[in-house]
mmCIF file of C-alpha atoms in Angstrom:
data_model
loop_
_atom_site.group_PDB
_atom_site.id
_atom_site.type_symbol
_atom_site.label_atom_id
_atom_site.label_comp_id
_atom_site.label_asym_id
_atom_site.label_seq_id
_atom_site.Cartn_x
_atom_site.Cartn_y
_atom_site.Cartn_z
ATOM 1 C CA UNK A 1 18.310 -39.017 94.610
ATOM 2 C CA UNK A 2 21.469 -37.030 95.165
ATOM 3 C CA UNK A 3 23.208 -37.233 91.779
ATOM 4 C CA UNK A 4 22.984 -34.781 88.885
ATOM 5 C CA UNK A 5 22.572 -36.238 85.413
ATOM 6 C CA UNK A 6 21.441 -35.821 81.817
ATOM 7 C CA UNK A 7 19.348 -38.586 80.283
ATOM 8 C CA UNK A 8 18.952 -39.334 76.595
ATOM 9 C CA UNK A 9 18.381 -42.508 74.618
ATOM 10 C CA UNK A 10 18.150 -42.203 70.843
ATOM 11 C CA UNK A 11 17.331 -45.838 69.987
ATOM 12 C CA UNK A 12 13.899 -46.544 68.493
ATOM 13 C CA UNK A 13 12.500 -49.935 69.517
ATOM 14 C CA UNK A 14 10.013 -52.199 67.745
ATOM 15 C CA UNK A 15 8.784 -54.840 70.182
ATOM 16 C CA UNK A 16 6.520 -57.861 69.799
ATOM 17 C CA UNK A 17 5.510 -60.563 67.339
ATOM 18 C CA UNK A 18 5.217 -58.073 64.453
ATOM 19 C CA UNK A 19 8.336 -56.095 65.316
ATOM 20 C CA UNK A 20 10.079 -56.945 62.028
ATOM 21 C CA UNK A 21 7.471 -54.844 60.224
ATOM 22 C CA UNK A 22 9.447 -51.852 61.461
ATOM 23 C CA UNK A 23 12.515 -52.766 59.429
ATOM 24 C CA UNK A 24 11.053 -51.611 56.100
ATOM 25 C CA UNK A 25 10.184 -48.232 57.609
ATOM 26 C CA UNK A 26 13.675 -47.792 59.012
ATOM 27 C CA UNK A 27 15.447 -48.777 55.790
ATOM 28 C CA UNK A 28 13.910 -45.780 54.059
ATOM 29 C CA UNK A 29 16.233 -43.562 56.125
ATOM 30 C CA UNK A 30 19.466 -45.071 54.809
ATOM 31 C CA UNK A 31 21.404 -45.465 51.584
ATOM 32 C CA UNK A 32 21.685 -48.448 49.302
ATOM 33 C CA UNK A 33 24.613 -50.380 50.794
ATOM 34 C CA UNK A 34 23.725 -52.504 53.815
ATOM 35 C CA UNK A 35 26.228 -54.654 55.693
ATOM 36 C CA UNK A 36 24.435 -57.675 57.162
ATOM 37 C CA UNK A 37 26.361 -59.019 60.155
ATOM 38 C CA UNK A 38 25.488 -62.255 61.893
ATOM 39 C CA UNK A 39 27.070 -65.196 63.694
ATOM 40 C CA UNK A 40 26.774 -68.855 62.743
ATOM 41 C CA UNK A 41 24.024 -70.668 60.927
ATOM 42 C CA UNK A 42 21.221 -70.279 63.463
ATOM 43 C CA UNK A 43 19.669 -67.248 61.733
ATOM 44 C CA UNK A 44 19.484 -69.259 58.522
ATOM 45 C CA UNK A 45 18.078 -72.384 60.192
ATOM 46 C CA UNK A 46 15.339 -70.350 61.860
ATOM 47 C CA UNK A 47 14.319 -68.690 58.586
ATOM 48 C CA UNK A 48 14.992 -65.204 59.938
ATOM 49 C CA UNK A 49 17.854 -64.658 57.493
ATOM 50 C CA UNK A 50 15.555 -65.262 54.520
ATOM 51 C CA UNK A 51 12.922 -62.901 55.922
ATOM 52 C CA UNK A 52 15.451 -60.110 56.367
ATOM 53 C CA UNK A 53 17.074 -60.593 52.969
ATOM 54 C CA UNK A 54 13.621 -60.456 51.372
ATOM 55 C CA UNK A 55 12.892 -57.135 53.114
ATOM 56 C CA UNK A 56 16.274 -55.713 52.116
ATOM 57 C CA UNK A 57 15.856 -56.712 48.477
ATOM 58 C CA UNK A 58 12.314 -55.383 48.380
ATOM 59 C CA UNK A 59 13.727 -52.073 49.598
ATOM 60 C CA UNK A 60 16.233 -52.049 46.748
ATOM 61 C CA UNK A 61 19.253 -52.504 48.994
ATOM 62 C CA UNK A 62 22.642 -53.873 48.044
ATOM 63 C CA UNK A 63 23.545 -56.530 50.640
ATOM 64 C CA UNK A 64 27.137 -57.068 51.759
ATOM 65 C CA UNK A 65 27.278 -60.017 54.130
ATOM 66 C CA UNK A 66 29.655 -60.440 57.042
ATOM 67 C CA UNK A 67 28.931 -63.795 58.736
ATOM 68 C CA UNK A 68 30.929 -65.582 61.404
ATOM 69 C CA UNK A 69 30.812 -63.021 64.206
ATOM 70 C CA UNK A 70 31.896 -65.061 67.212
ATOM 71 C CA UNK A 71 30.594 -65.014 70.777
ATOM 72 C CA UNK A 72 33.568 -62.935 71.933
ATOM 73 C CA UNK A 73 34.396 -60.766 68.886
ATOM 74 C CA UNK A 74 38.111 -60.406 68.244
ATOM 75 C CA UNK A 75 40.354 -57.636 66.970
ATOM 76 C CA UNK A 76 41.011 -59.706 63.835
ATOM 77 C CA UNK A 77 37.277 -59.869 63.108
ATOM 78 C CA UNK A 78 37.001 -56.149 63.799
ATOM 79 C CA UNK A 79 39.675 -55.349 61.229
ATOM 80 C CA UNK A 80 37.928 -57.593 58.692
ATOM 81 C CA UNK A 81 34.667 -55.695 59.191
ATOM 82 C CA UNK A 82 36.404 -52.334 58.881
ATOM 83 C CA UNK A 83 37.940 -53.274 55.527
ATOM 84 C CA UNK A 84 34.648 -54.559 54.190
ATOM 85 C CA UNK A 85 32.724 -51.496 55.356
ATOM 86 C CA UNK A 86 35.125 -49.041 53.697
ATOM 87 C CA UNK A 87 35.499 -51.018 50.485
ATOM 88 C CA UNK A 88 31.720 -51.124 50.003
ATOM 89 C CA UNK A 89 30.881 -47.624 51.244
ATOM 90 C CA UNK A 90 28.404 -49.051 53.772
ATOM 91 C CA UNK A 91 25.416 -46.855 54.670
ATOM 92 C CA UNK A 92 23.986 -49.019 57.464
ATOM 93 C CA UNK A 93 25.238 -52.005 59.471
ATOM 94 C CA UNK A 94 22.351 -54.356 60.251
ATOM 95 C CA UNK A 95 23.257 -56.680 63.122
ATOM 96 C CA UNK A 96 21.207 -59.878 63.315
ATOM 97 C CA UNK A 97 21.955 -61.943 66.404
ATOM 98 C CA UNK A 98 22.722 -61.589 70.086
ATOM 99 C CA UNK A 99 24.723 -59.080 72.046
ATOM 100 C CA UNK A 100 28.065 -60.055 70.542
ATOM 101 C CA UNK A 101 26.868 -59.314 67.011
ATOM 102 C CA UNK A 102 25.415 -55.985 68.161
ATOM 103 C CA UNK A 103 28.590 -55.127 70.097
ATOM 104 C CA UNK A 104 30.725 -56.043 67.120
ATOM 105 C CA UNK A 105 28.660 -53.991 64.704
ATOM 106 C CA UNK A 106 29.013 -50.896 66.891
ATOM 107 C CA UNK A 107 32.774 -51.457 67.042
ATOM 108 C CA UNK A 108 32.925 -51.589 63.240
ATOM 109 C CA UNK A 109 30.724 -48.503 63.006
ATOM 110 C CA UNK A 110 33.234 -46.338 64.895
ATOM 111 C CA UNK A 111 36.361 -48.082 63.599
ATOM 112 C CA UNK A 112 35.915 -48.329 59.830
ATOM 113 C CA UNK A 113 36.969 -44.735 59.216
ATOM 114 C CA UNK A 114 39.353 -44.442 62.158
ATOM 115 C CA UNK A 115 42.719 -43.096 60.986
ATOM 116 C CA UNK A 116 44.684 -45.214 63.476
ATOM 117 C CA UNK A 117 44.414 -48.637 65.108
ATOM 118 C CA UNK A 118 40.893 -48.687 66.597
ATOM 119 C CA UNK A 119 41.941 -51.170 69.281
ATOM 120 C CA UNK A 120 44.515 -48.688 70.580
ATOM 121 C CA UNK A 121 42.271 -45.650 70.226
ATOM 122 C CA UNK A 122 38.943 -46.958 71.495
ATOM 123 C CA UNK A 123 39.733 -49.914 73.730
ATOM 124 C CA UNK A 124 43.115 -49.089 75.258
ATOM 125 C CA UNK A 125 43.083 -45.286 75.377
ATOM 126 C CA UNK A 126 39.259 -45.106 75.658
ATOM 127 C CA UNK A 127 39.021 -42.106 73.346
ATOM 128 C CA UNK A 128 35.781 -41.018 71.697
ATOM 129 C CA UNK A 129 35.250 -41.164 67.914
ATOM 130 C CA UNK A 130 36.192 -38.074 65.928
ATOM 131 C CA UNK A 131 35.639 -39.690 62.536
ATOM 132 C CA UNK A 132 32.686 -40.799 60.434
ATOM 133 C CA UNK A 133 30.401 -43.255 62.256
ATOM 134 C CA UNK A 134 28.326 -45.762 60.280
ATOM 135 C CA UNK A 135 24.787 -46.102 61.712
ATOM 136 C CA UNK A 136 23.746 -49.445 63.202
ATOM 137 C CA UNK A 137 20.413 -51.232 63.446
ATOM 138 C CA UNK A 138 19.784 -54.473 65.357
ATOM 139 C CA UNK A 139 17.513 -57.482 64.998
ATOM 140 C CA UNK A 140 17.881 -59.265 68.314
ATOM 141 C CA UNK A 141 17.844 -63.075 68.605
ATOM 142 C CA UNK A 142 19.269 -63.534 72.116
ATOM 143 C CA UNK A 143 18.843 -61.431 75.249
ATOM 144 C CA UNK A 144 21.299 -60.528 77.981
ATOM 145 C CA UNK A 145 23.670 -57.755 77.023
ATOM 146 C CA UNK A 146 21.240 -54.878 76.466
ATOM 147 C CA UNK A 147 23.440 -53.963 73.503
ATOM 148 C CA UNK A 148 20.322 -53.250 71.449
ATOM 149 C CA UNK A 149 19.782 -49.954 73.311
ATOM 150 C CA UNK A 150 23.176 -48.771 74.509
ATOM 151 C CA UNK A 151 26.571 -47.641 73.264
ATOM 152 C CA UNK A 152 28.547 -50.543 74.690
ATOM 153 C CA UNK A 153 30.989 -52.617 72.678
ATOM 154 C CA UNK A 154 33.298 -55.370 73.953
ATOM 155 C CA UNK A 155 36.244 -56.650 71.923
ATOM 156 C CA UNK A 156 38.783 -59.384 72.754
ATOM 157 C CA UNK A 157 42.471 -59.213 71.877
ATOM 158 C CA UNK A 158 43.807 -62.741 72.286
ATOM 159 C CA UNK A 159 47.398 -61.742 71.595
ATOM 160 C CA UNK A 160 47.332 -59.307 74.514
ATOM 161 C CA UNK A 161 44.978 -61.493 76.602
ATOM 162 C CA UNK A 162 42.620 -58.579 77.101
ATOM 163 C CA UNK A 163 38.849 -58.307 76.788
ATOM 164 C CA UNK A 164 37.766 -54.681 77.023
ATOM 165 C CA UNK A 165 34.459 -52.876 76.809
ATOM 166 C CA UNK A 166 33.996 -49.281 75.719
ATOM 167 C CA UNK A 167 30.707 -47.530 76.419
ATOM 168 C CA UNK A 168 30.314 -44.967 73.649
ATOM 169 C CA UNK A 169 27.935 -42.019 73.606
ATOM 170 C CA UNK A 170 24.554 -41.464 71.994
ATOM 171 C CA UNK A 171 26.062 -41.180 68.513
ATOM 172 C CA UNK A 172 26.997 -44.884 68.599
ATOM 173 C CA UNK A 173 23.720 -46.243 70.027
ATOM 174 C CA UNK A 174 21.774 -48.356 67.524
ATOM 175 C CA UNK A 175 19.421 -46.124 65.579
ATOM 176 C CA UNK A 176 16.724 -48.779 65.863
ATOM 177 C CA UNK A 177 16.297 -52.291 67.237
ATOM 178 C CA UNK A 178 13.822 -55.053 66.392
ATOM 179 C CA UNK A 179 12.795 -57.134 69.440
ATOM 180 C CA UNK A 180 10.594 -60.158 68.790
ATOM 181 C CA UNK A 181 10.637 -62.546 71.785
ATOM 182 C CA UNK A 182 9.889 -65.477 69.457
ATOM 183 C CA UNK A 183 13.343 -65.076 67.906
ATOM 184 C CA UNK A 184 14.848 -66.149 71.251
ATOM 185 C CA UNK A 185 12.964 -69.459 71.457
ATOM 186 C CA UNK A 186 15.638 -71.505 69.692
ATOM 187 C CA UNK A 187 18.626 -70.265 71.712
ATOM 188 C CA UNK A 188 20.402 -73.282 73.302
ATOM 189 C CA UNK A 189 19.664 -73.737 77.008
ATOM 190 C CA UNK A 190 23.251 -72.973 78.114
ATOM 191 C CA UNK A 191 23.298 -69.669 76.216
ATOM 192 C CA UNK A 192 19.779 -68.821 77.367
ATOM 193 C CA UNK A 193 20.544 -69.101 81.084
ATOM 194 C CA UNK A 194 23.896 -67.365 80.622
ATOM 195 C CA UNK A 195 21.912 -64.464 79.212
ATOM 196 C CA UNK A 196 19.556 -64.549 82.199
ATOM 197 C CA UNK A 197 22.462 -64.179 84.589
ATOM 198 C CA UNK A 198 24.034 -61.443 82.481
ATOM 199 C CA UNK A 199 20.799 -59.480 82.932
ATOM 200 C CA UNK A 200 20.800 -60.028 86.693
ATOM 201 C CA UNK A 201 24.442 -59.020 86.935
ATOM 202 C CA UNK A 202 23.863 -55.836 84.949
ATOM 203 C CA UNK A 203 21.189 -54.802 87.418
ATOM 204 C CA UNK A 204 23.252 -55.745 90.463
ATOM 205 C CA UNK A 205 26.267 -53.787 89.201
ATOM 206 C CA UNK A 206 24.103 -50.668 89.349
ATOM 207 C CA UNK A 207 22.006 -51.578 92.402
ATOM 208 C CA UNK A 208 24.764 -52.653 94.814
ATOM 209 C CA UNK A 209 26.274 -49.193 95.172
ATOM 210 C CA UNK A 210 25.372 -45.901 96.769
ATOM 211 C CA UNK A 211 23.569 -45.190 100.035
ATOM 212 C CA UNK A 212 20.906 -42.594 99.182
ATOM 213 C CA UNK A 213 17.192 -43.206 98.627
ATOM 214 C CA UNK A 214 17.299 -43.465 94.859
ATOM 215 C CA UNK A 215 14.339 -44.062 92.539
ATOM 216 C CA UNK A 216 16.650 -46.009 90.217
ATOM 217 C CA UNK A 217 17.108 -48.652 92.915
ATOM 218 C CA UNK A 218 13.354 -49.200 93.242
ATOM 219 C CA UNK A 219 13.186 -49.724 89.478
ATOM 220 C CA UNK A 220 16.067 -52.195 89.742
ATOM 221 C CA UNK A 221 14.255 -54.196 92.405
ATOM 222 C CA UNK A 222 11.209 -54.505 90.175
ATOM 223 C CA UNK A 223 13.315 -55.592 87.214
ATOM 224 C CA UNK A 224 15.070 -58.258 89.284
ATOM 225 C CA UNK A 225 11.794 -59.633 90.650
ATOM 226 C CA UNK A 226 10.381 -59.832 87.128
ATOM 227 C CA UNK A 227 13.515 -61.598 85.864
ATOM 228 C CA UNK A 228 13.493 -64.134 88.702
ATOM 229 C CA UNK A 229 9.833 -64.972 88.143
ATOM 230 C CA UNK A 230 10.018 -65.229 84.358
ATOM 231 C CA UNK A 231 13.324 -67.118 84.303
ATOM 232 C CA UNK A 232 11.814 -69.873 86.430
ATOM 233 C CA UNK A 233 9.100 -70.293 83.836
ATOM 234 C CA UNK A 234 11.441 -70.058 80.847
ATOM 235 C CA UNK A 235 13.886 -72.743 82.018
ATOM 236 C CA UNK A 236 10.964 -75.182 82.134
ATOM 237 C CA UNK A 237 9.261 -73.928 78.981
ATOM 238 C CA UNK A 238 11.589 -71.889 76.728
ATOM 239 C CA UNK A 239 8.694 -71.142 74.364
ATOM 240 C CA UNK A 240 6.507 -69.446 76.964
ATOM 241 C CA UNK A 241 5.962 -66.155 75.122
ATOM 242 C CA UNK A 242 4.974 -64.103 78.142
ATOM 243 C CA UNK A 243 8.027 -65.159 80.140
ATOM 244 C CA UNK A 244 10.427 -64.629 77.238
ATOM 245 C CA UNK A 245 8.896 -61.243 76.401
ATOM 246 C CA UNK A 246 9.267 -60.092 80.001
ATOM 247 C CA UNK A 247 12.884 -61.247 80.044
ATOM 248 C CA UNK A 248 13.641 -59.530 76.733
ATOM 249 C CA UNK A 249 12.158 -56.243 77.971
ATOM 250 C CA UNK A 250 13.965 -56.530 81.322
ATOM 251 C CA UNK A 251 17.283 -57.108 79.544
ATOM 252 C CA UNK A 252 16.860 -53.903 77.567
ATOM 253 C CA UNK A 253 16.016 -51.768 80.590
ATOM 254 C CA UNK A 254 18.751 -53.369 82.653
ATOM 255 C CA UNK A 255 21.419 -51.701 80.547
ATOM 256 C CA UNK A 256 19.992 -48.847 78.505
ATOM 257 C CA UNK A 257 21.503 -46.347 81.030
ATOM 258 C CA UNK A 258 18.206 -45.573 82.842
ATOM 259 C CA UNK A 259 18.786 -47.315 86.188
ATOM 260 C CA UNK A 260 22.322 -45.942 86.450
ATOM 261 C CA UNK A 261 21.094 -42.377 86.564
ATOM 262 C CA UNK A 262 21.692 -40.370 89.711
ATOM 263 C CA UNK A 263 24.057 -42.849 91.355
ATOM 264 C CA UNK A 264 27.437 -44.527 91.408
ATOM 265 C CA UNK A 265 27.849 -47.961 89.805
ATOM 266 C CA UNK A 266 30.173 -50.872 90.509
ATOM 267 C CA UNK A 267 31.012 -53.061 87.432
ATOM 268 C CA UNK A 268 33.840 -54.949 89.143
ATOM 269 C CA UNK A 269 32.200 -58.343 88.537
ATOM 270 C CA UNK A 270 32.242 -57.505 84.830
ATOM 271 C CA UNK A 271 35.887 -56.437 84.979
ATOM 272 C CA UNK A 272 36.908 -59.739 86.592
ATOM 273 C CA UNK A 273 34.602 -61.741 84.334
ATOM 274 C CA UNK A 274 35.930 -60.117 81.178
ATOM 275 C CA UNK A 275 39.511 -60.824 82.247
ATOM 276 C CA UNK A 276 38.532 -64.462 82.776
ATOM 277 C CA UNK A 277 36.966 -64.438 79.304
ATOM 278 C CA UNK A 278 40.181 -63.157 77.751
ATOM 279 C CA UNK A 279 42.002 -66.209 79.119
ATOM 280 C CA UNK A 280 39.340 -68.855 78.539
ATOM 281 C CA UNK A 281 37.043 -67.519 75.779
ATOM 282 C CA UNK A 282 34.193 -68.700 78.009
ATOM 283 C CA UNK A 283 30.589 -67.543 77.590
ATOM 284 C CA UNK A 284 30.307 -64.050 79.062
ATOM 285 C CA UNK A 285 27.346 -64.635 81.374
ATOM 286 C CA UNK A 286 29.006 -67.717 82.832
ATOM 287 C CA UNK A 287 32.221 -65.850 83.644
ATOM 288 C CA UNK A 288 30.045 -63.463 85.665
ATOM 289 C CA UNK A 289 28.137 -66.190 87.495
ATOM 290 C CA UNK A 290 31.381 -67.975 88.372
ATOM 291 C CA UNK A 291 32.886 -64.994 90.231
ATOM 292 C CA UNK A 292 29.827 -63.096 91.512
ATOM 293 C CA UNK A 293 29.190 -64.799 94.844
ATOM 294 C CA UNK A 294 32.819 -64.629 95.955
ATOM 295 C CA UNK A 295 32.933 -60.954 95.036
ATOM 296 C CA UNK A 296 29.657 -60.083 96.775
ATOM 297 C CA UNK A 297 30.692 -61.885 99.950
ATOM 298 C CA UNK A 298 33.986 -60.021 99.818
ATOM 299 C CA UNK A 299 32.345 -56.562 99.680
ATOM 300 C CA UNK A 300 29.126 -57.303 101.602
ATOM 301 C CA UNK A 301 30.202 -55.766 104.917
ATOM 302 C CA UNK A 302 31.092 -52.496 103.179
ATOM 303 C CA UNK A 303 27.552 -52.081 101.828
ATOM 304 C CA UNK A 304 25.653 -54.071 104.429
ATOM 305 C CA UNK A 305 22.426 -52.060 104.456
ATOM 306 C CA UNK A 306 22.019 -52.371 100.687
ATOM 307 C CA UNK A 307 22.684 -56.109 100.785
ATOM 308 C CA UNK A 308 20.095 -56.411 103.570
ATOM 309 C CA UNK A 309 17.625 -54.424 101.471
ATOM 310 C CA UNK A 310 18.349 -56.714 98.514
ATOM 311 C CA UNK A 311 17.413 -59.720 100.656
ATOM 312 C CA UNK A 312 14.165 -58.222 101.913
ATOM 313 C CA UNK A 313 12.910 -56.389 98.810
ATOM 314 C CA UNK A 314 14.016 -58.750 96.051
ATOM 315 C CA UNK A 315 14.000 -62.177 97.676
ATOM 316 C CA UNK A 316 11.309 -61.606 100.280
ATOM 317 C CA UNK A 317 13.485 -62.568 103.248
ATOM 318 C CA UNK A 318 11.603 -61.762 106.461
ATOM 319 C CA UNK A 319 13.668 -59.130 108.340
ATOM 320 C CA UNK A 320 11.919 -59.633 111.678
ATOM 321 C CA UNK A 321 14.388 -60.321 114.473
ATOM 322 C CA UNK A 322 17.393 -60.384 112.122
ATOM 323 C CA UNK A 323 20.464 -58.176 111.942
ATOM 324 C CA UNK A 324 21.553 -56.559 108.669
ATOM 325 C CA UNK A 325 24.335 -59.132 108.484
ATOM 326 C CA UNK A 326 21.939 -62.053 108.851
ATOM 327 C CA UNK A 327 19.631 -60.549 106.239
ATOM 328 C CA UNK A 328 22.480 -59.915 103.807
ATOM 329 C CA UNK A 329 23.763 -63.457 104.145
ATOM 330 C CA UNK A 330 20.286 -64.889 103.540
ATOM 331 C CA UNK A 331 19.928 -62.692 100.460
ATOM 332 C CA UNK A 332 23.131 -64.069 98.935
ATOM 333 C CA UNK A 333 21.999 -67.603 99.773
ATOM 334 C CA UNK A 334 18.737 -66.899 97.929
ATOM 335 C CA UNK A 335 20.687 -65.558 94.943
ATOM 336 C CA UNK A 336 22.874 -68.673 94.963
ATOM 337 C CA UNK A 337 19.836 -70.957 95.128
ATOM 338 C CA UNK A 338 18.269 -69.214 92.117
ATOM 339 C CA UNK A 339 21.524 -69.462 90.175
ATOM 340 C CA UNK A 340 21.658 -73.200 90.808
ATOM 341 C CA UNK A 341 17.971 -73.503 89.942
ATOM 342 C CA UNK A 342 18.386 -71.985 86.475
ATOM 343 C CA UNK A 343 21.659 -73.847 85.919
ATOM 344 C CA UNK A 344 24.483 -71.330 85.515
ATOM 345 C CA UNK A 345 28.175 -72.091 86.072
ATOM 346 C CA UNK A 346 29.092 -71.739 89.746
ATOM 347 C CA UNK A 347 32.896 -71.933 89.657
ATOM 348 C CA UNK A 348 35.864 -70.968 87.511
ATOM 349 C CA UNK A 349 37.265 -74.477 87.293
ATOM 350 C CA UNK A 350 34.327 -75.433 85.083
ATOM 351 C CA UNK A 351 35.360 -72.664 82.663
ATOM 352 C CA UNK A 352 38.921 -73.956 82.383
ATOM 353 C CA UNK A 353 40.654 -71.555 84.760
ATOM 354 C CA UNK A 354 43.800 -72.953 86.375
ATOM 355 C CA UNK A 355 45.934 -71.656 89.235
ATOM 356 C CA UNK A 356 48.686 -70.509 86.894
ATOM 357 C CA UNK A 357 46.201 -68.050 85.334
ATOM 358 C CA UNK A 358 45.459 -66.151 88.567
ATOM 359 C CA UNK A 359 48.195 -63.574 88.209
ATOM 360 C CA UNK A 360 47.480 -62.859 84.549
ATOM 361 C CA UNK A 361 43.725 -62.586 85.079
ATOM 362 C CA UNK A 362 44.250 -60.246 88.025
ATOM 363 C CA UNK A 363 46.596 -58.047 85.973
ATOM 364 C CA UNK A 364 44.025 -57.920 83.160
ATOM 365 C CA UNK A 365 41.268 -56.856 85.583
ATOM 366 C CA UNK A 366 40.479 -53.140 85.566
ATOM 367 C CA UNK A 367 40.051 -51.839 89.134
ATOM 368 C CA UNK A 368 37.120 -49.437 89.390
ATOM 369 C CA UNK A 369 35.979 -47.127 92.198
ATOM 370 C CA UNK A 370 32.188 -47.081 91.921
ATOM 371 C CA UNK A 371 31.397 -49.926 94.300
ATOM 372 C CA UNK A 372 31.469 -50.272 98.063
ATOM 373 C CA UNK A 373 35.105 -51.424 98.098
ATOM 374 C CA UNK A 374 37.970 -50.619 95.750
ATOM 375 C CA UNK A 375 39.830 -53.883 95.285
ATOM 376 C CA UNK A 376 43.565 -54.408 95.389
ATOM 377 C CA UNK A 377 45.421 -56.741 93.060
ATOM 378 C CA UNK A 378 45.764 -59.217 95.921
ATOM 379 C CA UNK A 379 42.032 -59.114 96.619
ATOM 380 C CA UNK A 380 41.256 -59.956 92.992
ATOM 381 C CA UNK A 381 43.473 -63.032 93.287
ATOM 382 C CA UNK A 382 41.722 -63.946 96.545
ATOM 383 C CA UNK A 383 38.325 -63.692 94.824
ATOM 384 C CA UNK A 384 39.566 -65.867 91.950
ATOM 385 C CA UNK A 385 40.716 -68.513 94.425
ATOM 386 C CA UNK A 386 37.383 -68.409 96.252
ATOM 387 C CA UNK A 387 35.592 -68.794 92.909
ATOM 388 C CA UNK A 388 37.296 -72.096 92.095
#
């Protein structure tokens, strides 16, 4: 490992079938006013909502509900949450749902007491909070984003056709997260496999970069192999506890900052995917799957040895008698086969992208420098075309 770094992660996790028992303990650390954020009606249908409300009431908490957090949280929803949080002097935001609800809750936590437009400050200018931050806790019902143990928050501005993520520091990480794999059993198949690919993409964004012998990359290989194995079980039997628990744990470690330590990271697939999402409002994981293969083939020759290693160490491609190029190509074919096997979206057309969107999507794509190749505007358009 050649990089210097500091590592810290302040989030306390409760994992397993009895994980919700930890909520009562955590509530003792916070004041009376709890904002309960969640999405649609799934948390009520599953009975989880009733369980949580019972715990909150038993703890003497005053519950202020904020339902309707959408899959790609918007600036309008952010402003609504900010008003509600200030009006009710919220002491803790409890996010119940998937990554979008967790992301949204963190955005509200830093934005409620912001003295200016939080979209401008945090998502356009990428400044750090210098105001009061409301603590956040999460009860996770869908895996993929890793938002339960990081400082990331992604917000969509439809008026500006921008979808932007801000990775905040330790002070914005959830203070605690409840992870019970059983809560993920009822997630619809489409959302489930989108989450699986989001996990894979998170790992690849950190793995497909750098050239040194880095311990983080060995960890990444193990996480990917676990995900591949468990996902194959879960698509056939979504209620296989062992598979879903492995996937939930992998998702957390894929993006809790650990495997990024000591190395550069790419994130260009996410930048393109988020720009696509701003134009189509498509499911996040599917925007990533739709553009990944075209992007990886575009940069493969610039990081050939790592792509060859990916083929051999993750997919078990036999390297005997093969060049790095042959290995790398077989590795991407194996990735493609797995993507088709679990059933993710393989092209942008299926997400509603049309040719007249190319220029706008490319303009909305942030160009980063951490990967093997810094893209040009024209290359982004080329990748979009190849992803159709």
